[in-house]
Coordinates of C-alpha atoms and ligand atoms in Angstrom, one line a residue:
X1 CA 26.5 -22.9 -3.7
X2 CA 28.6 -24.7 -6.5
X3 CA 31.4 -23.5 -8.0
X4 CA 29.8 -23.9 -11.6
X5 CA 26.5 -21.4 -9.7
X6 CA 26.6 -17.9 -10.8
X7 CA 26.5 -15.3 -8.0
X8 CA 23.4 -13.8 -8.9
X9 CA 20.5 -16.8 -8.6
X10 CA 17.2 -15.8 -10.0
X11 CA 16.2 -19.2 -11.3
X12 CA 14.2 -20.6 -8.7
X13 CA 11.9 -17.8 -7.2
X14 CA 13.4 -17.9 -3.9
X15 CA 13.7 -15.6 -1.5
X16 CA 17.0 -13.9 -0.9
X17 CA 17.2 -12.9 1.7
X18 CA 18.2 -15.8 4.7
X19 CA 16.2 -16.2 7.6
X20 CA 15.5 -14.1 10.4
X21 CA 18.3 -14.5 13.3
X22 CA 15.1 -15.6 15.5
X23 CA 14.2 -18.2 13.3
X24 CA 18.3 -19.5 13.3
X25 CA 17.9 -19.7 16.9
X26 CA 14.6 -21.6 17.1
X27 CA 16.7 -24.2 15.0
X28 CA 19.9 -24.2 16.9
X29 CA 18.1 -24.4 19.9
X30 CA 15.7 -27.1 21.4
X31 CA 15.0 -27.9 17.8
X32 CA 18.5 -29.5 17.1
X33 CA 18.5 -31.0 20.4
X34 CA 15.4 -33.3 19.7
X35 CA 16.2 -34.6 16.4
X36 CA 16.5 -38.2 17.7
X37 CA 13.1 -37.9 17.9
X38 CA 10.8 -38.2 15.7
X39 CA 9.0 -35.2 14.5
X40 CA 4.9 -34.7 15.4
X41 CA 3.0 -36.9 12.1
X42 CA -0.1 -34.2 11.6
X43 CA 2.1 -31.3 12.5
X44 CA -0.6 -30.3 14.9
X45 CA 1.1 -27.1 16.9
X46 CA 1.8 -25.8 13.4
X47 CA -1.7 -26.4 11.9
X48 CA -3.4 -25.3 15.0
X49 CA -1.1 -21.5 15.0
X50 CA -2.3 -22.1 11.0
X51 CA -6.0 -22.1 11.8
X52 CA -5.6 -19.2 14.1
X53 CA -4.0 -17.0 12.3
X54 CA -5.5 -17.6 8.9
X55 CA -9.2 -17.7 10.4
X56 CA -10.2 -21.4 9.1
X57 CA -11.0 -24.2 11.3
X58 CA -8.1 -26.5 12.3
X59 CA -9.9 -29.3 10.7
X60 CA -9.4 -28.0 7.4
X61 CA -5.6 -27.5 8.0
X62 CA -3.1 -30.1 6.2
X63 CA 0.6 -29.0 6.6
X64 CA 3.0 -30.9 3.7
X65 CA 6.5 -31.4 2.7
X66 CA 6.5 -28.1 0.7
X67 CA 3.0 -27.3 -1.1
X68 CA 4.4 -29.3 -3.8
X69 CA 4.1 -32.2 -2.0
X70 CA 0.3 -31.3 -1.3
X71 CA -0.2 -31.1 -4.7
X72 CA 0.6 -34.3 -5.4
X73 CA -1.9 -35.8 -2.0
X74 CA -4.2 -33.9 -3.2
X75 CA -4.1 -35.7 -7.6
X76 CA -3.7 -38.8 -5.4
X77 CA -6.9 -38.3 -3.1
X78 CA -9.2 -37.0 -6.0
X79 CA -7.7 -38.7 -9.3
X80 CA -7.5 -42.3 -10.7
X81 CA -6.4 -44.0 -13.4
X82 CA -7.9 -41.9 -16.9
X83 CA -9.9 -39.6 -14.4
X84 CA -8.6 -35.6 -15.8
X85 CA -6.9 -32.9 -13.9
X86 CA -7.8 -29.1 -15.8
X87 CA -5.0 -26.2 -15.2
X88 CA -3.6 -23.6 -17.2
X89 CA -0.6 -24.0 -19.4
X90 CA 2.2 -22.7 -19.2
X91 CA 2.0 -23.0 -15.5
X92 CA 3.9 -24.5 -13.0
X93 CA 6.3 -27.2 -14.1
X94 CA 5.7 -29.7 -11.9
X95 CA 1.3 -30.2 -12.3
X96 CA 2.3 -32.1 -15.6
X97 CA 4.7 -34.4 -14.0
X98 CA 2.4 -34.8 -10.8
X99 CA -0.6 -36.1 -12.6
X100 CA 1.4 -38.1 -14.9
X101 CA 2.8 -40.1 -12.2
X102 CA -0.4 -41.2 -10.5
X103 CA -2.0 -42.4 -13.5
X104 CA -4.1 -39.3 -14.3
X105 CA -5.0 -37.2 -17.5
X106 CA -3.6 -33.5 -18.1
X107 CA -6.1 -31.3 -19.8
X108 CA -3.9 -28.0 -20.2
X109 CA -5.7 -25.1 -21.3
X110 CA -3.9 -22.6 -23.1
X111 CA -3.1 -19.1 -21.3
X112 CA -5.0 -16.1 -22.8
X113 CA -2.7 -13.2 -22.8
X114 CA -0.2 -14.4 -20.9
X115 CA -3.3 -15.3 -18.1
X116 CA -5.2 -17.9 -17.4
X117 CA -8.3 -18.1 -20.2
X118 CA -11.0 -19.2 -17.4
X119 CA -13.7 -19.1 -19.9
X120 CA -11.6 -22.0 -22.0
X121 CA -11.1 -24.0 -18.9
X122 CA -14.5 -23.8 -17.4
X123 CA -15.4 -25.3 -20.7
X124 CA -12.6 -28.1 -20.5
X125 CA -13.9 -29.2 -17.0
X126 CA -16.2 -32.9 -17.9
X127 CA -17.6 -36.0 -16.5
X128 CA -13.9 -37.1 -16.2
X129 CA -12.8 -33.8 -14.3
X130 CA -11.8 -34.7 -10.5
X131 CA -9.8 -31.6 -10.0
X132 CA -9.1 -28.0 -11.2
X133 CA -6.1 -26.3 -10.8
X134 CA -5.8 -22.0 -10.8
X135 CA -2.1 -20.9 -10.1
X136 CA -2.3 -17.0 -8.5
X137 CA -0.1 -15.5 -9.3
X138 CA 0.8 -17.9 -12.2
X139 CA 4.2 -18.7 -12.3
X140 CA 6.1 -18.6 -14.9
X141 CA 4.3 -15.7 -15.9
X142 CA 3.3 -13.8 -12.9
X143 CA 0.2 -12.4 -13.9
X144 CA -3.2 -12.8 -12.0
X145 CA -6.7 -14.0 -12.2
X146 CA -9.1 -11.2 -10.8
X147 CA -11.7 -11.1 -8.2
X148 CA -15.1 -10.9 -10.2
X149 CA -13.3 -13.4 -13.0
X150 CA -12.4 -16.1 -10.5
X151 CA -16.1 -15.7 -9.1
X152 CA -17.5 -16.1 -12.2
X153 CA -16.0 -19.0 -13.3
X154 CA -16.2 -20.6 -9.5
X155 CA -20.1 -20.4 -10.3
X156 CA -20.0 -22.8 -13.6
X157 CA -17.7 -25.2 -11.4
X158 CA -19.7 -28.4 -10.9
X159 CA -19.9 -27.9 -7.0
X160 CA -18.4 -31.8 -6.3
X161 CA -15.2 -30.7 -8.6
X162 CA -12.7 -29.4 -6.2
X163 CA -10.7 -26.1 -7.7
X164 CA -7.3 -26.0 -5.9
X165 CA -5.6 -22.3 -5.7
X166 CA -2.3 -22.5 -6.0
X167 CA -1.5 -19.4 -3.9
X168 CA 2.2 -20.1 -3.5
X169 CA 3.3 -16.5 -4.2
X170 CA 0.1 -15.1 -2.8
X171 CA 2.1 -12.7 -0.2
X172 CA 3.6 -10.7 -2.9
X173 CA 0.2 -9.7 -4.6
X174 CA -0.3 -6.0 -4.5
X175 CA -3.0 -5.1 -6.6
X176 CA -6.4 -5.5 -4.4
X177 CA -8.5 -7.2 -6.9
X178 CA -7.1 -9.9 -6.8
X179 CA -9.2 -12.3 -3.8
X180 CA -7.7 -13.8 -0.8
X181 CA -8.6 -17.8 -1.7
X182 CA -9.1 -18.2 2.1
X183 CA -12.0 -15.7 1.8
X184 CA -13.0 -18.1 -1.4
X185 CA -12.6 -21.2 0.3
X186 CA -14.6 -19.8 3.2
X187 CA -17.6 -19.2 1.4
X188 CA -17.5 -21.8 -1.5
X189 CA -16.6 -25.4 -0.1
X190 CA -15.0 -26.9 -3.1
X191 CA -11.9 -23.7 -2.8
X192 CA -8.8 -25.6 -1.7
X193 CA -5.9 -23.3 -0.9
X194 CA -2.5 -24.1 -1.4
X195 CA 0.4 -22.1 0.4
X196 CA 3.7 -22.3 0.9
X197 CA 7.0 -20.9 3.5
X198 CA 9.3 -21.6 0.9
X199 CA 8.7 -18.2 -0.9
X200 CA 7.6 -15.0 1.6
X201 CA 8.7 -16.9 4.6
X202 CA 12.1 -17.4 2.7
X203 CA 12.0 -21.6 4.2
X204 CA 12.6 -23.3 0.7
X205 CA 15.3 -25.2 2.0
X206 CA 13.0 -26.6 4.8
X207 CA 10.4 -27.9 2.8
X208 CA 7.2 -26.8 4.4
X209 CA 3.6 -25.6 2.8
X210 CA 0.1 -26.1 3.4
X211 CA -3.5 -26.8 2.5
X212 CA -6.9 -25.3 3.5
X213 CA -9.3 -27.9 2.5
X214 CA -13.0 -29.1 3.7
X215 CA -13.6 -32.5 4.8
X216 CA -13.7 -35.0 3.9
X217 CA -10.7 -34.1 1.3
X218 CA -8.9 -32.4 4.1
X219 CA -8.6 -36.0 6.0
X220 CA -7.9 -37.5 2.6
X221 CA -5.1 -35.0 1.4
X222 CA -3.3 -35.9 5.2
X223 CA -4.1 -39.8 4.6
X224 CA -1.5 -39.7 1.3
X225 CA 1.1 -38.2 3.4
X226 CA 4.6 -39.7 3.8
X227 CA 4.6 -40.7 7.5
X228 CA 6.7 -37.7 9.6
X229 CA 7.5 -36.4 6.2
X230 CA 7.7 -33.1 7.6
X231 CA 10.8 -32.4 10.0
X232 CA 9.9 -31.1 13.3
X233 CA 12.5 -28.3 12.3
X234 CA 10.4 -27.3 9.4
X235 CA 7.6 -27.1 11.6
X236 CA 9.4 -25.2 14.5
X237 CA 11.0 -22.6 11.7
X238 CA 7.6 -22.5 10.4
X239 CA 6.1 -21.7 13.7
X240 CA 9.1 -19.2 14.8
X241 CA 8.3 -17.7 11.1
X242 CA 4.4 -16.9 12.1
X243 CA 5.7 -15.1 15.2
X244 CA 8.3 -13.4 13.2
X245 CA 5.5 -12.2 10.5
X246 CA 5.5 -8.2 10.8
X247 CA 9.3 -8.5 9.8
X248 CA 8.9 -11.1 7.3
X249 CA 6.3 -9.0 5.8
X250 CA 8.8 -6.0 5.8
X251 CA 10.7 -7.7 3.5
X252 CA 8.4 -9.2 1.3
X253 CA 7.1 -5.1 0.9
X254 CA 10.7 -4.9 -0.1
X255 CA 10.6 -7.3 -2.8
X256 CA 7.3 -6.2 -4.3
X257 CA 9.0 -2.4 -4.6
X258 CA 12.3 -4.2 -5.9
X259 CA 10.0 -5.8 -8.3
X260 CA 8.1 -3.2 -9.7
X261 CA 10.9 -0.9 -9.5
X262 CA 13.3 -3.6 -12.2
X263 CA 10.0 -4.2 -14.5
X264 CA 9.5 -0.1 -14.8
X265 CA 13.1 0.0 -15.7
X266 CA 12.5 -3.0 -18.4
X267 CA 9.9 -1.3 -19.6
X268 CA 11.9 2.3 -20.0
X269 CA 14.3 0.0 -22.2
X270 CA 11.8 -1.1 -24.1
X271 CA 10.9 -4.9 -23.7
X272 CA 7.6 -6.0 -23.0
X273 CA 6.7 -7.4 -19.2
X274 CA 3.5 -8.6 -18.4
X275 CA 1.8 -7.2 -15.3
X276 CA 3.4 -9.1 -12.6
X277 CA 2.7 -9.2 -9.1
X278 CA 4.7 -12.5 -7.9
X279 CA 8.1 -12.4 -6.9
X280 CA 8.8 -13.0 -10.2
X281 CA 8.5 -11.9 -13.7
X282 CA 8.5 -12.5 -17.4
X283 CA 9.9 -12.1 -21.0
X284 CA 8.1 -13.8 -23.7
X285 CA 11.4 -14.0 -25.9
X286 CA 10.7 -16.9 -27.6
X287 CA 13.3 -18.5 -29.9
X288 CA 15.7 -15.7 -27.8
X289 CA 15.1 -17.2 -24.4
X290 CA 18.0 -19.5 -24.5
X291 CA 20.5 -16.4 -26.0
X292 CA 19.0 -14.5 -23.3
X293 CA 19.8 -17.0 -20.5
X294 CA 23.4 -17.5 -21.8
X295 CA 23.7 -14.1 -21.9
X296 CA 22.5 -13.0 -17.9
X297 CA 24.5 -16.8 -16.8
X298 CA 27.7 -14.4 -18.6
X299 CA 27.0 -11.7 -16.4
X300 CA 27.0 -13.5 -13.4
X301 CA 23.3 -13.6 -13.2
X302 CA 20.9 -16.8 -13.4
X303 CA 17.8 -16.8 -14.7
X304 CA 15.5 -19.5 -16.3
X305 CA 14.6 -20.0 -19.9
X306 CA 11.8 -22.2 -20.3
X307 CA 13.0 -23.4 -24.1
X308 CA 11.3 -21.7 -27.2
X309 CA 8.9 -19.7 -24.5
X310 CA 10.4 -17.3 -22.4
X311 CA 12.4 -16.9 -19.2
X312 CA 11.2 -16.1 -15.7
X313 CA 13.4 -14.0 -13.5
X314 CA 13.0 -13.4 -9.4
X315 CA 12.8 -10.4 -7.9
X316 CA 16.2 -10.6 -6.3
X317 CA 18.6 -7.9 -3.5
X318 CA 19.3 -4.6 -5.3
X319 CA 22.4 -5.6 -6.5
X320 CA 21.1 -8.3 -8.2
X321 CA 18.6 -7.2 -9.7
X322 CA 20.7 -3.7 -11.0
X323 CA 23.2 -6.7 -12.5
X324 CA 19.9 -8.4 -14.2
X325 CA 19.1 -4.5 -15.8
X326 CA 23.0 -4.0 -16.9
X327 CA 22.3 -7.3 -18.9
X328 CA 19.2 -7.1 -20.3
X329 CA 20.5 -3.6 -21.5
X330 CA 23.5 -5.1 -23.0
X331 CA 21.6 -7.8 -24.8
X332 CA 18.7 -5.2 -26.0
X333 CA 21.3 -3.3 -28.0
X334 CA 22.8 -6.2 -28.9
X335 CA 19.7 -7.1 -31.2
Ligands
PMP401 N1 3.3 -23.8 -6.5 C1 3.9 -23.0 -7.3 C2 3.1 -22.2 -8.3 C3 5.3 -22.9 -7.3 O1 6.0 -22.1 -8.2 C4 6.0 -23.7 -6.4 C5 7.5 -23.6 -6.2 N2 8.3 -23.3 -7.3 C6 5.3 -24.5 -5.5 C7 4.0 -24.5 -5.6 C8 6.0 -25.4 -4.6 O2 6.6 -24.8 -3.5 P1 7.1 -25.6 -2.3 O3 7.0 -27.1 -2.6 O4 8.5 -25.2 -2.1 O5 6.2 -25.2 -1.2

């Protein structure tokens, strides 16, 4: 942490709470002791403990540096020069930027309601169209795109357009309705899952995510990898992680409570927080954001203001998120 960093960080949707003492020993164990070597290109322990536990075959495994990375193999694989990329906007930050820089077209489709409108970007998908993108949970905003909703517009999905689920925040969903994209992926073969440790797993530092994709994308998204681009003790954290689960998902319970505990609590004080079911969530405070950001920084709490839009705000410990309520009271009564 700088010495400029408040003490409170909920800028960057992480997970606060550090890694389980079994996954510190994995890494100060064998793992440190082999990193002369170098790590195992396709990840293939790690993919194979993937398919097993997530019920898909290992051939549609790809394991990435982070699920950004995979992002960007999979705009690479499917997108050239002028060819269009459809997702939501506002979404994640970094879709713009990914397409951008391998030649490709955004098409961003406005969000309905703070959600995505799937109606507009069914109708945005063209000729052009080599990829879609659904982020569920959406960040910034943390809402979600429903069961039937997703099925109906999978339907009007030309079936050689690939949609990508960006389920990065998937393991903090509580509200049933919202499908499982492996189930999706399982029955529709243009469903490409994206997942990540950096967020429930609480490995963001590690940089490991990955993809559940048919072939012959699944080979394709691997081919635009960086060669041993992920560290053999990402992959041994991420293994030591999947063992670790029933406790990881203890805590990840945790932060869902935490989280719907502080947006009841907004609520009570009156501002408005879409549903949210990441480990994140929203205020649409406009022209405010930046006031507002200044404000929770002054309090010892970070927090990030997307500029003229809103801020998005993790789900941090208790005491953060009680010093998050403190100033979001003070600067309620302040306007
Ligand atoms: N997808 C979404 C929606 C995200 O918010 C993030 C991280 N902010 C990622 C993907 C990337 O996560 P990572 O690269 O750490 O796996």
């Amino acid at each position: 942490m700088t010495s400029t960093q408040p003490p409170y960080r909920l800028a960057a949707n992480e997970n606060p709470y550090p890694p389980l003492p079994s996954v510190v020993e994995t890494l100060r164990g064998e793992a440190a002791q082999r990193v002369n070597r170098y790590p195992d290109w396709f990840c293939d322990d790690l993919r194979a403990a993937l398919a097993q536990r997530l019920g898909v075959p290992f051939e549609h495994v790809a394991v990435g540096v982070g699920s950004v990375a995979l992002t960007q193999q999979l705009v690479q694989a499917t997108a050239d020069r002028g060819d269009e990329v459809v997702y939501a906007w506002q979404s994640f930050e970094a879709y713009p930027h990914l397409v951008r820089v391998n030649g490709a077209q955004s098409v961003p489709v406005p969000l309905h309601e703070e959600t995505h409108d799937l109606d507009a970007m069914a109708a945005a998908v063209g000729e052009r169209t080599r990829l879609v993108i659904v982020c569920n949970p959406n960040n910034p905003t943390s809402t979600v795109v429903r069961r039937a909703a997703l099925e109906r517009f999978l339907d009007r999905i030309p079936p050689q357009v690939p949609v990508v689920l960006d389920e990065a925040y998937r393991e903090f969903v509580s509200d049933d309705d919202v499908p499982d994209g492996l189930a999706l992926h399982l029955d529709r073969p243009n469903v490409v899952v994206l997942r990540t440790f950096s967020k429930a797993y609480g490995l963001a530092g590690l940089r490991v995510g990955y993809a559940v994709a048919r072939e012959p994308l699944a080979t394709a998204v691997r081919d635009c990898a960086i060669a041993f681009g992920v560290t053999d003790l990402a992959q041994q954290a991420a293994l030591a992680s999947l063992r670790a689960e029933p406790e990881l998902r203890e805590r990840v319970a945790r932060l869902a409570k935490e989280r719907d505990r502080v947006v009841g609590e907004l609520r009570a004080m009156g501002w408005t927080v879409p549903p949210a079911e990441a480990n994140f969530y929203w205020l649409r405070l406009g022209e405010r954001s930046r006031a507002f950001a200044q404000a929770c920084r002054e309090a010892g709490v970070a927090v990030r203001a997307f500029d003229g839009e809103g801020v998005r705000i993790t789900v941090g410990d208790p005491p953060a998120n009680d010093a998050l309520l403190r100033a979001a009271a003070d600067f309620g009564s302040t306007v």
